[in-house]
Coordinates of C-alpha atoms in Angstrom, one line a residue:
M1 CA 19.1 -9.0 -30.9
G2 CA 19.5 -5.6 -29.2
K3 CA 21.0 -5.1 -25.6
I4 CA 19.2 -5.5 -22.3
I5 CA 19.7 -2.5 -20.1
L6 CA 19.0 -2.7 -16.5
L7 CA 17.4 0.2 -14.7
D8 CA 17.3 -0.2 -10.8
C9 CA 14.5 1.8 -9.1
T10 CA 15.1 0.9 -5.6
L11 CA 15.3 4.4 -4.2
R12 CA 12.3 5.4 -6.0
D13 CA 9.8 2.8 -6.0
G14 CA 11.1 1.3 -3.0
G15 CA 10.3 4.3 -1.1
Y16 CA 6.6 3.4 -1.0
C17 CA 7.5 0.9 1.6
N18 CA 9.3 3.4 4.0
D19 CA 8.0 6.9 3.0
W20 CA 11.3 7.2 1.1
V21 CA 13.3 7.6 4.4
F22 CA 16.3 5.3 3.4
G23 CA 18.7 7.4 5.6
K24 CA 21.6 9.7 4.1
K25 CA 24.1 6.9 4.5
N26 CA 22.0 4.2 3.2
I27 CA 21.2 6.1 0.1
H28 CA 25.0 6.4 -0.7
T29 CA 25.6 2.8 0.3
I30 CA 22.9 1.7 -2.2
I31 CA 24.3 3.9 -5.0
E32 CA 27.7 2.7 -4.3
G33 CA 26.4 -1.1 -4.4
L34 CA 24.6 -0.6 -7.7
L35 CA 27.6 1.0 -9.2
E36 CA 29.8 -1.9 -8.1
A37 CA 27.1 -4.3 -9.4
N38 CA 27.5 -2.5 -12.8
I39 CA 23.9 -1.8 -13.2
D40 CA 23.3 0.4 -16.2
V41 CA 20.9 2.9 -15.0
I42 CA 20.3 4.1 -11.4
E43 CA 17.2 5.9 -10.4
C44 CA 17.7 8.3 -7.5
G45 CA 14.3 9.0 -6.3
Y46 CA 11.4 11.5 -7.0
I47 CA 11.9 15.1 -8.0
S48 CA 9.0 17.1 -7.0
Q49 CA 8.0 20.8 -5.9
K50 CA 5.2 19.4 -3.8
K51 CA 7.3 17.7 -1.0
E52 CA 9.5 19.0 1.6
F53 CA 13.1 18.0 1.3
N54 CA 14.8 15.9 4.1
I55 CA 18.3 14.7 3.5
D56 CA 17.4 11.2 4.7
R57 CA 14.6 10.8 2.1
T58 CA 14.8 10.2 -1.7
Q59 CA 12.3 12.9 -2.6
Y60 CA 14.0 16.1 -3.7
T61 CA 12.7 19.5 -4.3
S62 CA 15.7 20.7 -6.6
F63 CA 18.2 19.0 -8.9
D64 CA 21.1 20.3 -6.7
Q65 CA 19.8 18.1 -4.0
V66 CA 20.1 15.1 -6.2
S67 CA 23.5 15.8 -7.1
Q68 CA 25.0 15.3 -3.8
F69 CA 24.4 11.7 -4.0
I70 CA 25.6 11.1 -7.6
P71 CA 29.4 10.3 -7.5
K72 CA 32.0 12.4 -9.6
D73 CA 33.0 9.2 -11.3
R74 CA 29.6 7.9 -12.9
E75 CA 31.6 4.8 -14.5
G76 CA 29.5 5.3 -17.6
K77 CA 26.4 4.7 -15.8
I78 CA 23.3 6.9 -16.2
F79 CA 21.7 8.6 -13.2
V80 CA 17.9 9.4 -13.6
G81 CA 15.1 10.9 -11.4
M82 CA 11.3 10.5 -11.8
I83 CA 8.8 13.4 -12.0
N84 CA 5.2 12.9 -11.7
Y85 CA 3.7 15.1 -14.3
G86 CA 2.3 18.4 -12.7
E87 CA 4.7 18.2 -9.7
Y88 CA 7.5 20.3 -11.1
A89 CA 7.2 23.5 -13.4
I90 CA 9.0 23.1 -16.6
E91 CA 10.4 26.8 -16.3
N92 CA 12.0 25.8 -12.9
I93 CA 13.9 22.9 -14.4
P94 CA 17.5 23.8 -15.1
V95 CA 19.2 23.1 -18.6
Y96 CA 21.2 20.0 -18.1
D97 CA 24.7 20.8 -17.3
G98 CA 26.2 17.6 -16.3
T99 CA 26.2 17.8 -12.6
S100 CA 22.8 16.3 -11.6
V101 CA 20.5 13.6 -13.1
E102 CA 21.1 13.2 -16.9
G103 CA 17.8 11.3 -17.3
I104 CA 14.1 12.2 -16.4
R105 CA 11.5 9.6 -16.2
V106 CA 8.0 11.3 -16.6
C107 CA 5.1 9.4 -15.2
F108 CA 1.5 10.4 -16.2
H109 CA -2.1 9.2 -16.4
K110 CA -3.9 8.7 -19.5
K111 CA -6.2 11.6 -19.3
M112 CA -3.0 14.0 -19.0
R113 CA -1.2 12.5 -21.9
V114 CA -1.3 15.4 -24.3
E115 CA 0.2 18.0 -21.8
A116 CA 2.4 15.4 -20.4
L117 CA 4.1 14.8 -23.9
E118 CA 4.6 18.5 -24.4
Y119 CA 6.3 18.6 -21.0
C120 CA 8.7 15.7 -22.2
R121 CA 9.3 17.6 -25.4
Q122 CA 10.4 20.6 -23.4
L123 CA 12.7 18.6 -21.1
K124 CA 14.4 17.0 -24.1
E125 CA 15.1 20.6 -25.3
K126 CA 16.7 21.3 -22.0
G127 CA 19.3 18.5 -22.6
Y128 CA 17.8 15.6 -20.7
K129 CA 17.5 11.8 -21.8
V130 CA 13.7 11.7 -21.4
F131 CA 11.8 8.4 -20.5
V132 CA 8.2 8.6 -21.3
Q133 CA 6.0 6.6 -18.9
G134 CA 2.4 6.6 -19.4
M135 CA 0.8 4.8 -16.5
V136 CA -1.2 1.6 -16.9
S137 CA -0.5 0.8 -20.6
L138 CA -3.6 -1.7 -20.8
S139 CA -6.0 1.1 -20.0
Y140 CA -5.3 2.3 -23.5
T141 CA -7.3 1.4 -26.5
D142 CA -5.2 0.3 -29.5
E143 CA -5.8 3.6 -31.3
E144 CA -5.0 5.7 -28.1
F145 CA -1.8 3.7 -27.7
L146 CA -0.9 4.2 -31.3
D147 CA -1.5 7.9 -31.1
L148 CA 0.7 8.1 -28.1
I149 CA 3.7 6.6 -30.0
R150 CA 3.1 8.9 -33.0
T151 CA 3.2 11.9 -30.7
V152 CA 6.3 10.6 -29.1
N153 CA 8.0 10.1 -32.6
E154 CA 7.7 13.8 -33.0
F155 CA 10.2 14.5 -30.5
E156 CA 12.4 11.2 -30.3
P157 CA 12.7 10.8 -26.4
Y158 CA 15.4 8.5 -25.0
A159 CA 12.8 5.8 -24.1
F160 CA 9.2 4.9 -24.4
Y161 CA 7.7 2.7 -21.7
I162 CA 5.2 -0.2 -21.5
V163 CA 3.9 0.3 -17.9
D164 CA 2.2 -2.5 -15.9
S165 CA 1.3 -0.1 -12.9
F166 CA -1.1 -2.6 -11.4
G167 CA 0.8 -5.8 -11.9
M168 CA -2.1 -7.3 -13.8
M169 CA -0.3 -7.8 -17.3
K170 CA 0.0 -11.4 -18.7
G171 CA 2.7 -12.4 -21.2
K172 CA 0.5 -12.4 -24.2
D173 CA -0.5 -8.7 -23.2
L174 CA 3.2 -7.9 -22.8
I175 CA 4.2 -9.4 -26.1
R176 CA 1.3 -7.9 -28.0
L177 CA 2.1 -4.3 -26.6
F178 CA 5.7 -4.7 -27.3
Y179 CA 5.4 -5.6 -31.0
T180 CA 2.9 -2.8 -31.4
V181 CA 5.6 -0.3 -30.0
E182 CA 8.3 -2.0 -32.0
H183 CA 6.7 -1.8 -35.4
N184 CA 5.5 1.9 -34.8
L185 CA 8.2 3.7 -32.5
N186 CA 11.2 5.7 -34.0
P187 CA 14.0 3.3 -34.4
H188 CA 16.3 5.5 -32.3
T189 CA 14.2 5.5 -29.1
Y190 CA 14.5 2.5 -26.5
I191 CA 11.6 0.6 -25.4
G192 CA 11.3 0.1 -21.6
F193 CA 9.2 -2.2 -19.4
H194 CA 8.2 -1.4 -15.7
S195 CA 6.5 -4.4 -13.9
H196 CA 4.8 -5.0 -10.5
N197 CA 4.5 -8.4 -8.9
N198 CA 0.8 -8.4 -7.9
M199 CA 0.3 -11.7 -9.9
Q200 CA 3.8 -13.1 -9.5
L201 CA 4.4 -12.4 -13.2
A202 CA 7.2 -9.8 -13.1
Y203 CA 10.1 -12.2 -13.4
S204 CA 8.5 -14.4 -16.3
N205 CA 7.1 -11.4 -18.3
C206 CA 10.6 -9.9 -18.2
L207 CA 12.1 -13.1 -19.3
S208 CA 9.8 -13.0 -22.3
L209 CA 11.2 -9.7 -23.3
T210 CA 14.7 -11.0 -23.4
Q211 CA 13.5 -13.4 -25.9
V212 CA 11.8 -11.4 -28.4
Q213 CA 13.2 -10.9 -31.8
S214 CA 14.3 -7.1 -32.0
S215 CA 17.4 -5.3 -32.9
R216 CA 16.4 -2.5 -30.4
S217 CA 17.8 -2.3 -26.9
I218 CA 15.2 -2.8 -24.2
I219 CA 15.3 -1.2 -20.7
I220 CA 14.0 -3.4 -18.1
D221 CA 13.1 -2.0 -14.6
A222 CA 13.8 -3.7 -11.4
S223 CA 14.5 -3.2 -7.6
I224 CA 16.8 -4.6 -5.2
Y225 CA 14.9 -7.4 -3.1
G226 CA 11.9 -6.4 -5.2
M227 CA 11.4 -3.4 -3.1
G228 CA 8.2 -1.6 -4.1
R229 CA 4.7 -0.7 -3.4
G230 CA 2.3 -3.4 -2.5
A231 CA 3.4 -6.7 -4.2
G232 CA 6.7 -5.2 -5.1
N233 CA 8.8 -5.3 -8.5
L234 CA 11.1 -7.5 -10.3
N235 CA 14.2 -8.4 -8.2
T236 CA 17.4 -6.9 -9.4
E237 CA 19.5 -9.6 -7.9
L238 CA 17.6 -12.2 -9.4
F239 CA 17.4 -10.7 -12.8
T240 CA 21.1 -9.9 -13.0
E241 CA 21.9 -13.5 -12.3
Y242 CA 19.6 -14.7 -15.2
L243 CA 21.3 -12.1 -17.5
N244 CA 24.7 -13.3 -16.5
E245 CA 24.0 -16.8 -17.3
N246 CA 21.8 -16.3 -20.4
E247 CA 22.6 -12.9 -22.0
D248 CA 26.3 -12.9 -21.5
A249 CA 26.0 -9.7 -19.1
D250 CA 28.6 -8.8 -16.6
Y251 CA 26.7 -7.9 -13.5
N252 CA 28.2 -8.4 -10.0
L253 CA 25.7 -10.1 -7.6
K254 CA 27.5 -9.9 -4.4
P255 CA 27.0 -5.9 -3.8
L256 CA 23.3 -6.3 -4.3
L257 CA 23.1 -9.1 -1.7
A258 CA 25.1 -6.9 0.6
V259 CA 22.5 -4.1 0.3
V260 CA 19.8 -6.5 1.1
D261 CA 21.6 -7.9 4.2
E262 CA 22.8 -4.6 5.6
I263 CA 19.8 -2.4 4.7
L264 CA 16.7 -3.8 2.9
A265 CA 16.0 -6.9 5.1
D266 CA 15.5 -4.4 8.0
F267 CA 13.1 -2.3 6.0
H268 CA 11.2 -5.6 4.8
K269 CA 10.9 -6.9 8.4
R270 CA 9.2 -3.5 9.6
N271 CA 7.1 -2.8 6.5
Y272 CA 6.3 -6.1 4.4
W273 CA 6.2 -5.9 0.6
G274 CA 5.5 -8.7 -1.6
F275 CA 2.7 -11.0 -3.0
N276 CA -0.6 -11.3 -0.9
L277 CA -4.2 -11.8 -1.6
P278 CA -5.4 -8.2 -1.6
N279 CA -2.8 -7.1 -4.1
Y280 CA -3.7 -10.0 -6.4
I281 CA -7.4 -9.0 -6.1
S282 CA -6.6 -5.3 -7.0
A283 CA -4.6 -6.5 -10.1
K284 CA -7.5 -9.0 -11.0
N285 CA -9.8 -6.0 -10.9
N286 CA -7.5 -3.7 -12.8
A287 CA -7.6 -1.2 -9.9
H288 CA -4.9 1.0 -8.2
P289 CA -3.0 -1.1 -5.5
N290 CA -3.6 1.5 -2.9
Y291 CA -7.1 0.5 -2.6
A292 CA -6.0 -3.1 -1.7
G293 CA -3.7 -1.5 0.9
F294 CA -6.5 0.6 2.4
L295 CA -8.9 -2.4 2.7
D296 CA -6.2 -4.7 3.9
D297 CA -5.3 -2.2 6.8
K298 CA -8.8 -2.4 8.0
K299 CA -8.3 -6.1 9.0
T300 CA -12.0 -6.5 9.1
L301 CA -12.8 -8.1 5.6
T302 CA -12.5 -11.5 4.3
V303 CA -11.0 -12.0 0.8
E304 CA -14.6 -12.5 -0.6
D305 CA -15.8 -9.1 0.8
M306 CA -12.7 -7.4 -0.7
E307 CA -13.5 -8.9 -4.0
I308 CA -17.1 -7.6 -3.7
I309 CA -16.1 -4.2 -3.0
F310 CA -13.6 -4.0 -5.9
Q311 CA -16.6 -5.2 -8.1
L312 CA -18.7 -2.4 -6.8
M313 CA -16.2 0.4 -8.0
D314 CA -16.7 2.5 -10.8
E315 CA -14.5 1.9 -13.7
E316 CA -13.3 5.5 -14.0
K317 CA -12.3 5.5 -10.2
K318 CA -10.2 2.4 -10.5
A319 CA -7.1 3.9 -12.4
G320 CA -6.2 6.7 -9.8
Y321 CA -6.3 6.3 -5.9
D322 CA -9.2 8.3 -4.3
K323 CA -9.1 7.7 -0.6
D324 CA -12.5 9.5 0.2
Y325 CA -14.1 7.2 -2.5
I326 CA -12.9 3.9 -1.2
E327 CA -13.6 5.1 2.6
E328 CA -17.2 5.8 1.4
L329 CA -17.5 2.6 -0.7
Y330 CA -16.3 0.4 2.5
T331 CA -18.5 2.0 4.7
R332 CA -21.5 1.8 2.5
Y333 CA -20.7 -2.1 1.9
L334 CA -20.4 -2.8 5.7
A335 CA -23.5 -0.6 6.4
T336 CA -25.7 -2.6 4.1
G337 CA -27.6 -5.2 6.1
R338 CA -30.5 -5.9 8.3
V339 CA -31.1 -4.6 11.8
Q340 CA -32.5 -7.1 14.4
E341 CA -33.3 -5.3 17.7
E342 CA -36.2 -7.4 19.0
N343 CA -34.1 -7.9 22.4
R344 CA -33.4 -4.2 22.6
D345 CA -35.6 -3.6 25.6
E346 CA -34.4 -6.8 27.3
L347 CA -30.7 -5.6 27.0
A348 CA -31.4 -2.1 28.0
E349 CA -32.9 -3.4 31.3
K350 CA -30.0 -5.5 32.0
L351 CA -27.4 -2.6 31.1
K352 CA -29.1 0.3 32.7
D353 CA -26.9 1.8 35.6
R354 CA -24.8 -1.2 35.5
K355 CA -21.1 -1.4 35.4
V356 CA -19.8 -3.0 32.1
I357 CA -16.4 -4.8 32.0
L358 CA -15.5 -4.5 28.1
V359 CA -12.8 -7.0 27.3
A360 CA -10.7 -6.7 24.2
P361 CA -8.4 -9.5 23.1
G362 CA -5.1 -7.7 24.1
K363 CA -2.5 -9.8 26.0
S364 CA -3.6 -8.2 29.4
S365 CA -7.1 -9.9 29.3
V366 CA -5.1 -13.1 30.0
K367 CA -2.1 -11.9 31.9
E368 CA -4.5 -10.0 34.4
K369 CA -7.2 -12.4 34.2
N370 CA -7.5 -12.4 38.2
I371 CA -8.1 -8.6 38.2
I372 CA -11.0 -8.9 35.8
E373 CA -12.6 -11.8 37.5
K374 CA -12.8 -9.8 40.7
E375 CA -15.0 -7.2 39.2
D376 CA -18.7 -7.3 39.6
G377 CA -20.4 -6.3 36.4
V378 CA -21.9 -7.2 33.0
V379 CA -18.9 -8.8 31.0
I380 CA -19.0 -8.1 27.2
S381 CA -16.0 -9.1 25.0
V382 CA -15.1 -7.7 21.8
N383 CA -14.6 -9.8 18.6
F384 CA -13.6 -12.9 20.6
D385 CA -15.3 -15.1 23.3
Y386 CA -13.8 -14.2 26.8
P387 CA -14.7 -17.3 28.9
S388 CA -17.0 -15.6 31.4
S389 CA -18.6 -13.1 29.0
D390 CA -22.1 -12.5 29.3
Y391 CA -22.2 -11.1 25.6
I392 CA -19.9 -10.8 22.7
F393 CA -19.9 -7.6 20.7
L394 CA -18.8 -8.3 17.1
S395 CA -18.1 -6.0 14.1
N396 CA -15.5 -7.9 12.3
L397 CA -16.6 -10.2 9.5
R398 CA -13.7 -12.5 10.0
R399 CA -13.9 -12.8 13.9
Y400 CA -17.7 -13.7 13.4
R401 CA -17.0 -16.4 11.0
E402 CA -14.4 -18.0 13.3
M403 CA -17.0 -17.9 16.3
G404 CA -18.8 -21.3 17.0
A405 CA -22.4 -21.3 16.1
D406 CA -23.1 -22.3 19.9
K407 CA -21.8 -18.8 20.7
Y408 CA -24.3 -16.7 18.4
G409 CA -27.1 -16.7 21.1
K410 CA -25.0 -14.2 23.1
C411 CA -23.5 -12.3 20.1
I412 CA -24.3 -8.6 19.5
V413 CA -23.3 -7.9 15.8
T414 CA -23.3 -4.9 13.5
S415 CA -25.4 -4.8 10.4
N416 CA -22.5 -5.7 8.1
I417 CA -22.6 -9.3 9.6
T418 CA -25.5 -11.4 8.3
S419 CA -27.1 -13.8 10.7
D420 CA -30.5 -14.6 11.9
K421 CA -29.3 -16.5 15.0
V422 CA -27.5 -13.8 17.0
Y423 CA -28.9 -12.0 20.2
M424 CA -29.1 -8.6 18.5
Q425 CA -27.9 -6.9 15.3
T426 CA -27.4 -3.1 15.4
R427 CA -26.6 -0.4 12.9
Y428 CA -23.1 -0.4 12.0
R429 CA -23.0 3.2 10.5
D430 CA -24.5 4.7 13.8
L431 CA -21.4 3.4 15.5
L432 CA -18.5 5.0 13.7
N433 CA -16.4 7.8 15.0
G434 CA -14.8 10.7 13.3
V435 CA -11.2 9.5 13.4
E436 CA -10.2 7.8 10.1
T437 CA -7.7 5.3 11.5
V438 CA -10.0 4.0 14.2
R439 CA -13.3 5.0 12.5
D440 CA -14.6 1.3 12.8
N441 CA -12.4 0.1 15.6
A442 CA -14.6 -2.7 17.3
G443 CA -13.6 -1.7 20.8
L444 CA -14.5 2.0 20.2
M445 CA -17.8 0.8 18.4
A446 CA -18.7 -1.1 21.4
I447 CA -18.2 1.8 23.8
K448 CA -20.5 3.9 21.6
F449 CA -23.3 1.2 21.4
L450 CA -23.1 1.0 25.3
M451 CA -23.4 4.8 25.6
G452 CA -27.0 4.4 24.3
Y453 CA -28.1 1.9 26.9
G454 CA -27.7 3.9 30.2
V455 CA -24.6 2.1 31.2
K456 CA -23.1 3.7 34.7
E457 CA -19.4 2.9 34.0
I458 CA -17.2 1.0 31.4
L459 CA -14.0 -0.6 32.6
L460 CA -11.6 -1.5 29.9
A461 CA -9.7 -4.8 30.0
G462 CA -7.4 -5.9 27.1
F463 CA -7.4 -2.5 25.6
D464 CA -3.6 -2.5 25.3
G465 CA -2.9 -0.6 22.1
Y466 CA -0.8 -1.8 19.3
S467 CA 2.9 -2.7 19.4
H468 CA 5.3 -2.8 16.4
D469 CA 6.0 -6.3 17.6
T470 CA 2.9 -8.3 16.3
K471 CA 3.3 -11.0 18.7
E472 CA 2.7 -8.5 21.7
N473 CA -0.9 -7.4 20.4
Y474 CA -3.1 -10.5 21.1
A475 CA -3.7 -13.0 23.7
D476 CA -4.7 -15.5 20.9
K477 CA -1.8 -15.5 18.3
R478 CA -4.3 -16.6 15.7
M479 CA -5.5 -13.0 15.7
E480 CA -2.2 -11.4 15.0
F481 CA -1.9 -9.4 11.7
I482 CA 1.1 -7.6 10.0
T483 CA 0.7 -3.8 8.8
R484 CA 3.0 -0.9 8.7
N485 CA 4.3 0.6 11.8
A486 CA 2.9 4.0 10.9
V487 CA -0.5 2.5 10.7
L488 CA -0.2 1.0 14.2
D489 CA 1.1 4.3 15.6
A490 CA -1.9 6.1 14.1
M491 CA -4.4 3.5 15.6
N492 CA -3.0 4.2 18.9
E493 CA -3.3 7.8 18.7
G494 CA -6.6 7.5 17.2
M495 CA -7.8 5.4 20.3
E496 CA -6.6 8.0 22.8
I497 CA -8.4 10.7 21.0
M498 CA -11.8 8.9 21.0
L499 CA -11.4 7.3 24.3
K500 CA -10.9 10.8 25.9
E501 CA -13.9 12.0 23.7
Y502 CA -16.2 9.4 25.0
A503 CA -14.9 9.7 28.6
K504 CA -16.4 13.1 28.7
E505 CA -19.9 11.5 28.4
I506 CA -19.5 8.5 30.4
R507 CA -17.2 7.2 33.2
I508 CA -14.5 5.2 31.4
S509 CA -11.3 3.7 33.0
F510 CA -8.7 1.0 32.3
L511 CA -9.0 -2.1 34.5
T512 CA -6.0 -3.9 33.1
T513 CA -2.8 -2.2 32.2
P514 CA -2.6 -0.6 28.9
K515 CA 0.7 -0.4 27.1
Y516 CA 0.3 1.7 24.1
V517 CA -2.8 4.0 24.8
K518 CA -4.0 6.0 27.8
L519 CA -6.7 8.2 28.8

């Protein structure tokens, strides 16, 4: 049996969780911890000419920038960086002189494989250890995969990878691909495996690789605390312990645990990664995990609705993330449905020239309830049933399903919600706005709806905005959701933009005290 070589990709794959902002001191600390832990290969981050360099980020625009984080005494370890094919011109890459990374991992989509492999060949000529990493190995037909291996054999890179980009690979798939590579790859080239944990199979799949019958050394990727996009990766600390106990390895676990305790636990608290249903659904449907992140960030869909949207996707769109495509698909899905406006004239009569108290479910809707109750006007709550509300405006499928049937008679719902029992159903698409992060924000949709009914004034209650502390966002803790801080900040900014825009057309003011948005 060949040797198991462990490659840690925390500083590169983990960067999807914190926009690669680890902090200069933390980058040094993580690398020192990996060295002390005796990890074989240390990935320092991305190298790209399409990014701007920041000393606190693990995205570099030159090889010299990486060098400052590589210790003079490498202790026999290999330091590598990753290049997404197309993001660094081959003529701008210096010949390897021992001062920077000695290995380059080249990541590429299947449609770019011919050009990418030529790029890899030229990198090897410049003196680098080249890791060939064609994304989504299961997207290749058997013949395409064999052809890839045959081309790789022509220039004999350091490693050829099986890549489970979407975390959908089962053990039988991995072993089939491994033996395909084992029997056809040049014997001097290592076989590598990069996993994701969308189906909670990263650990078991990698254990399977340690048990195959092969005289060839195998490289297995992992990251400390499993830090990585979406569902994350194989945990370095878990796998080192397994290798110590079962493969006679000599890794030191304590430095890895120290990195978790001192650095990564805080990142995890602020920007969660790990198994969840949206990431499972993306893997199940063989789709890019960013689609799951997009749909989950909306916080409007049930799991069943996400599944339907994935099933509606064109097969050729699944492999690469297309933000405009998923936005349109999401909007089209929610816009599908009937419109029921039999009570439109009646509602218009009740709202014309009236003051509307629009109550969102922020904490101030409870803390300042006495202020709300003193106001005279039509009370409309948004995505929840405020006790004294005359109507409930609903655009969220989840919130509607939580609503009791006895409330349907006063519900104004958007057309993405299917029901024959509500007071009124209005067209979803007509209420969207132009700011992406709050395009279908329920409160803003309600304001736009009311603007079409001759309302004199809108008083906002419970429109607090979004705190990074999820416990501060809703009066009812059951409505709490966890998402990235950057998303919350963007939502606050988007709400401000649209409130100011709508205030040009109708009188709008805050009745309760907002915390994170203002007019």
